[in-house]
Amino acid sequence: HGEIGDRGALALAATLKVNGTLNHLTLDQNEIGDEGGKALADALEANTHLSLLFLRNNKIGDEGTKALAAALHFNDTLKDLNLESNKIGNEGAQALAAALRVNHNLGTLKLSHNRIGCEGTEALASALEGHDSVSVLELGNNEIRDGGANALATTLLANGTLEQLRLHQNEIGDEGAKALARALKDNTHVLVLGLENNEMGDEGAKAFAAAVAGNGALKQLLLNKNMIGDEGAMALASALEANTHMTVLDLVKNEIGDQGAKALAAALHVNKKLWLLKLSTNRITSVGAQVLRDVVDKTVIL
């Protein structure tokens, strides 16, 4: 962390062009803007060793992102690109989507806390439908809403490499949740799905329950900070009785009461795979809490 800024980024880029040993470069929180982004992009076109580039918490907007995306058309060594907490909008996302259509080396793309929106998400989703290298995609806090979630659901039906999808804080409601859940039913690759801090209620939870019951791949389902009540919790509990793969279920800060807690406790007696259930900050009283504590060999956080 520091104040390298665009001028410092220009100097680093000049070195990066000729450096033949550096593999990882982290420039988080350094006041780097579009000019610095463009310089680093120019270096990426020539560099054949860098595999990880972190540019979190900078000031890179669409112009700098377009340049970085253009570099990805030529660079075949970068595996991990983190542009979280910048100023990337729809245009930058569109450029990255175009790059993904030709770049089949990037494995991790983190774009949370930007301004991508639904349209930019739709472009990224479309580019990833037949993609064969990206395994981690993070788009939290980008206002993608149900429209973006619907587009990503279509991606899940066609993509065979995506293993982690994080969509926290995106105003996704039951409609988007249902679409993602339907896609999850037939997806055999996603291991972690994060929908924290959205607007999902019982209907969305029920849809995920139907998906989880028959899904043999998902390991972690993160639904904390939503609006799931007892109905949704009971549906998820029923699904857990049939599921033999999921290890983590996060339901912190929802609206689950004792009825949902009791159903989840009963499911844990049957389910031998889930090892972490998070339920703190719900509406569970001491009665429901005691039922959950009676479940042995499980970690239940209340």
JSON list of N, CA and C in Angstrom, two decimals, residues 193-223:
[
{"chain": "A", "resi": 193, "resn": "LEU", "atom": "N", "xyz": [-20.87, -20.83, -4.08]},
{"chain": "A", "resi": 193, "resn": "LEU", "atom": "CA", "xyz": [-21.78, -19.81, -4.60]},
{"chain": "A", "resi": 193, "resn": "LEU", "atom": "C", "xyz": [-22.10, -18.84, -3.47]},
{"chain": "A", "resi": 194, "resn": "GLY", "atom": "N", "xyz": [-21.74, -17.59, -3.67]},
{"chain": "A", "resi": 194, "resn": "GLY", "atom": "CA", "xyz": [-21.95, -16.57, -2.65]},
{"chain": "A", "resi": 194, "resn": "GLY", "atom": "C", "xyz": [-23.00, -15.56, -3.08]},
{"chain": "A", "resi": 195, "resn": "LEU", "atom": "N", "xyz": [-24.08, -15.49, -2.32]},
{"chain": "A", "resi": 195, "resn": "LEU", "atom": "CA", "xyz": [-25.15, -14.52, -2.58]},
{"chain": "A", "resi": 195, "resn": "LEU", "atom": "C", "xyz": [-25.44, -13.71, -1.32]},
{"chain": "A", "resi": 196, "resn": "GLU", "atom": "N", "xyz": [-24.41, -13.39, -0.58]},
{"chain": "A", "resi": 196, "resn": "GLU", "atom": "CA", "xyz": [-24.57, -12.66, 0.66]},
{"chain": "A", "resi": 196, "resn": "GLU", "atom": "C", "xyz": [-25.11, -11.25, 0.42]},
{"chain": "A", "resi": 197, "resn": "ASN", "atom": "N", "xyz": [-25.87, -10.77, 1.39]},
{"chain": "A", "resi": 197, "resn": "ASN", "atom": "CA", "xyz": [-26.32, -9.37, 1.38]},
{"chain": "A", "resi": 197, "resn": "ASN", "atom": "C", "xyz": [-27.08, -9.00, 0.11]},
{"chain": "A", "resi": 198, "resn": "ASN", "atom": "N", "xyz": [-28.07, -9.83, -0.23]},
{"chain": "A", "resi": 198, "resn": "ASN", "atom": "CA", "xyz": [-28.95, -9.53, -1.34]},
{"chain": "A", "resi": 198, "resn": "ASN", "atom": "C", "xyz": [-30.38, -9.39, -0.83]},
{"chain": "A", "resi": 199, "resn": "GLU", "atom": "N", "xyz": [-31.36, -9.63, -1.68]},
{"chain": "A", "resi": 199, "resn": "GLU", "atom": "CA", "xyz": [-32.75, -9.41, -1.30]},
{"chain": "A", "resi": 199, "resn": "GLU", "atom": "C", "xyz": [-33.59, -10.67, -1.49]},
{"chain": "A", "resi": 200, "resn": "MET", "atom": "N", "xyz": [-32.97, -11.80, -1.28]},
{"chain": "A", "resi": 200, "resn": "MET", "atom": "CA", "xyz": [-33.63, -13.09, -1.45]},
{"chain": "A", "resi": 200, "resn": "MET", "atom": "C", "xyz": [-34.50, -13.43, -0.24]},
{"chain": "A", "resi": 201, "resn": "GLY", "atom": "N", "xyz": [-35.68, -13.93, -0.52]},
{"chain": "A", "resi": 201, "resn": "GLY", "atom": "CA", "xyz": [-36.59, -14.36, 0.54]},
{"chain": "A", "resi": 201, "resn": "GLY", "atom": "C", "xyz": [-36.80, -15.86, 0.50]},
{"chain": "A", "resi": 202, "resn": "ASP", "atom": "N", "xyz": [-37.94, -16.29, 1.03]},
{"chain": "A", "resi": 202, "resn": "ASP", "atom": "CA", "xyz": [-38.23, -17.72, 1.12]},
{"chain": "A", "resi": 202, "resn": "ASP", "atom": "C", "xyz": [-38.33, -18.39, -0.24]},
{"chain": "A", "resi": 203, "resn": "GLU", "atom": "N", "xyz": [-38.88, -17.69, -1.23]},
{"chain": "A", "resi": 203, "resn": "GLU", "atom": "CA", "xyz": [-39.04, -18.30, -2.54]},
{"chain": "A", "resi": 203, "resn": "GLU", "atom": "C", "xyz": [-37.68, -18.63, -3.17]},
{"chain": "A", "resi": 204, "resn": "GLY", "atom": "N", "xyz": [-36.75, -17.72, -3.03]},
{"chain": "A", "resi": 204, "resn": "GLY", "atom": "CA", "xyz": [-35.41, -17.98, -3.54]},
{"chain": "A", "resi": 204, "resn": "GLY", "atom": "C", "xyz": [-34.74, -19.12, -2.80]},
{"chain": "A", "resi": 205, "resn": "ALA", "atom": "N", "xyz": [-34.94, -19.15, -1.47]},
{"chain": "A", "resi": 205, "resn": "ALA", "atom": "CA", "xyz": [-34.35, -20.22, -0.66]},
{"chain": "A", "resi": 205, "resn": "ALA", "atom": "C", "xyz": [-34.94, -21.57, -1.04]},
{"chain": "A", "resi": 206, "resn": "LYS", "atom": "N", "xyz": [-36.24, -21.61, -1.29]},
{"chain": "A", "resi": 206, "resn": "LYS", "atom": "CA", "xyz": [-36.88, -22.86, -1.71]},
{"chain": "A", "resi": 206, "resn": "LYS", "atom": "C", "xyz": [-36.30, -23.36, -3.03]},
{"chain": "A", "resi": 207, "resn": "ALA", "atom": "N", "xyz": [-36.05, -22.42, -3.93]},
{"chain": "A", "resi": 207, "resn": "ALA", "atom": "CA", "xyz": [-35.47, -22.80, -5.23]},
{"chain": "A", "resi": 207, "resn": "ALA", "atom": "C", "xyz": [-34.07, -23.39, -5.03]},
{"chain": "A", "resi": 208, "resn": "PHE", "atom": "N", "xyz": [-33.29, -22.79, -4.14]},
{"chain": "A", "resi": 208, "resn": "PHE", "atom": "CA", "xyz": [-31.96, -23.34, -3.88]},
{"chain": "A", "resi": 208, "resn": "PHE", "atom": "C", "xyz": [-32.05, -24.69, -3.18]},
{"chain": "A", "resi": 209, "resn": "ALA", "atom": "N", "xyz": [-33.06, -24.85, -2.36]},
{"chain": "A", "resi": 209, "resn": "ALA", "atom": "CA", "xyz": [-33.25, -26.14, -1.70]},
{"chain": "A", "resi": 209, "resn": "ALA", "atom": "C", "xyz": [-33.48, -27.24, -2.73]},
{"chain": "A", "resi": 210, "resn": "ALA", "atom": "N", "xyz": [-34.32, -26.93, -3.71]},
{"chain": "A", "resi": 210, "resn": "ALA", "atom": "CA", "xyz": [-34.59, -27.91, -4.77]},
{"chain": "A", "resi": 210, "resn": "ALA", "atom": "C", "xyz": [-33.33, -28.24, -5.55]},
{"chain": "A", "resi": 211, "resn": "ALA", "atom": "N", "xyz": [-32.47, -27.23, -5.73]},
{"chain": "A", "resi": 211, "resn": "ALA", "atom": "CA", "xyz": [-31.22, -27.45, -6.47]},
{"chain": "A", "resi": 211, "resn": "ALA", "atom": "C", "xyz": [-30.23, -28.26, -5.63]},
{"chain": "A", "resi": 212, "resn": "VAL", "atom": "N", "xyz": [-30.11, -27.90, -4.36]},
{"chain": "A", "resi": 212, "resn": "VAL", "atom": "CA", "xyz": [-29.14, -28.53, -3.47]},
{"chain": "A", "resi": 212, "resn": "VAL", "atom": "C", "xyz": [-29.45, -30.01, -3.26]},
{"chain": "A", "resi": 213, "resn": "ALA", "atom": "N", "xyz": [-30.72, -30.34, -3.23]},
{"chain": "A", "resi": 213, "resn": "ALA", "atom": "CA", "xyz": [-31.12, -31.73, -2.97]},
{"chain": "A", "resi": 213, "resn": "ALA", "atom": "C", "xyz": [-30.51, -32.70, -3.98]},
{"chain": "A", "resi": 214, "resn": "GLY", "atom": "N", "xyz": [-30.36, -32.26, -5.21]},
{"chain": "A", "resi": 214, "resn": "GLY", "atom": "CA", "xyz": [-29.83, -33.16, -6.23]},
{"chain": "A", "resi": 214, "resn": "GLY", "atom": "C", "xyz": [-28.46, -32.80, -6.75]},
{"chain": "A", "resi": 215, "resn": "ASN", "atom": "N", "xyz": [-27.88, -31.70, -6.23]},
{"chain": "A", "resi": 215, "resn": "ASN", "atom": "CA", "xyz": [-26.58, -31.26, -6.73]},
{"chain": "A", "resi": 215, "resn": "ASN", "atom": "C", "xyz": [-25.46, -32.04, -6.06]},
{"chain": "A", "resi": 216, "resn": "GLY", "atom": "N", "xyz": [-24.53, -32.55, -6.87]},
{"chain": "A", "resi": 216, "resn": "GLY", "atom": "CA", "xyz": [-23.45, -33.35, -6.31]},
{"chain": "A", "resi": 216, "resn": "GLY", "atom": "C", "xyz": [-22.11, -32.67, -6.29]},
{"chain": "A", "resi": 217, "resn": "ALA", "atom": "N", "xyz": [-22.09, -31.34, -6.53]},
{"chain": "A", "resi": 217, "resn": "ALA", "atom": "CA", "xyz": [-20.81, -30.64, -6.61]},
{"chain": "A", "resi": 217, "resn": "ALA", "atom": "C", "xyz": [-20.67, -29.54, -5.55]},
{"chain": "A", "resi": 218, "resn": "LEU", "atom": "N", "xyz": [-21.71, -28.77, -5.31]},
{"chain": "A", "resi": 218, "resn": "LEU", "atom": "CA", "xyz": [-21.63, -27.58, -4.46]},
{"chain": "A", "resi": 218, "resn": "LEU", "atom": "C", "xyz": [-21.14, -27.91, -3.06]},
{"chain": "A", "resi": 219, "resn": "LYS", "atom": "N", "xyz": [-20.13, -27.18, -2.60]},
{"chain": "A", "resi": 219, "resn": "LYS", "atom": "CA", "xyz": [-19.57, -27.37, -1.27]},
{"chain": "A", "resi": 219, "resn": "LYS", "atom": "C", "xyz": [-20.00, -26.27, -0.30]},
{"chain": "A", "resi": 220, "resn": "GLN", "atom": "N", "xyz": [-20.09, -25.04, -0.80]},
{"chain": "A", "resi": 220, "resn": "GLN", "atom": "CA", "xyz": [-20.43, -23.92, 0.08]},
{"chain": "A", "resi": 220, "resn": "GLN", "atom": "C", "xyz": [-21.54, -23.08, -0.54]},
{"chain": "A", "resi": 221, "resn": "LEU", "atom": "N", "xyz": [-22.59, -22.85, 0.23]},
{"chain": "A", "resi": 221, "resn": "LEU", "atom": "CA", "xyz": [-23.69, -21.98, -0.19]},
{"chain": "A", "resi": 221, "resn": "LEU", "atom": "C", "xyz": [-23.80, -20.87, 0.85]},
{"chain": "A", "resi": 222, "resn": "LEU", "atom": "N", "xyz": [-23.53, -19.64, 0.42]},
{"chain": "A", "resi": 222, "resn": "LEU", "atom": "CA", "xyz": [-23.45, -18.50, 1.33]},
{"chain": "A", "resi": 222, "resn": "LEU", "atom": "C", "xyz": [-24.63, -17.57, 1.08]},
{"chain": "A", "resi": 223, "resn": "LEU", "atom": "N", "xyz": [-25.59, -17.60, 2.00]},
{"chain": "A", "resi": 223, "resn": "LEU", "atom": "CA", "xyz": [-26.85, -16.85, 1.84]},
{"chain": "A", "resi": 223, "resn": "LEU", "atom": "C", "xyz": [-27.07, -15.88, 3.01]}
]
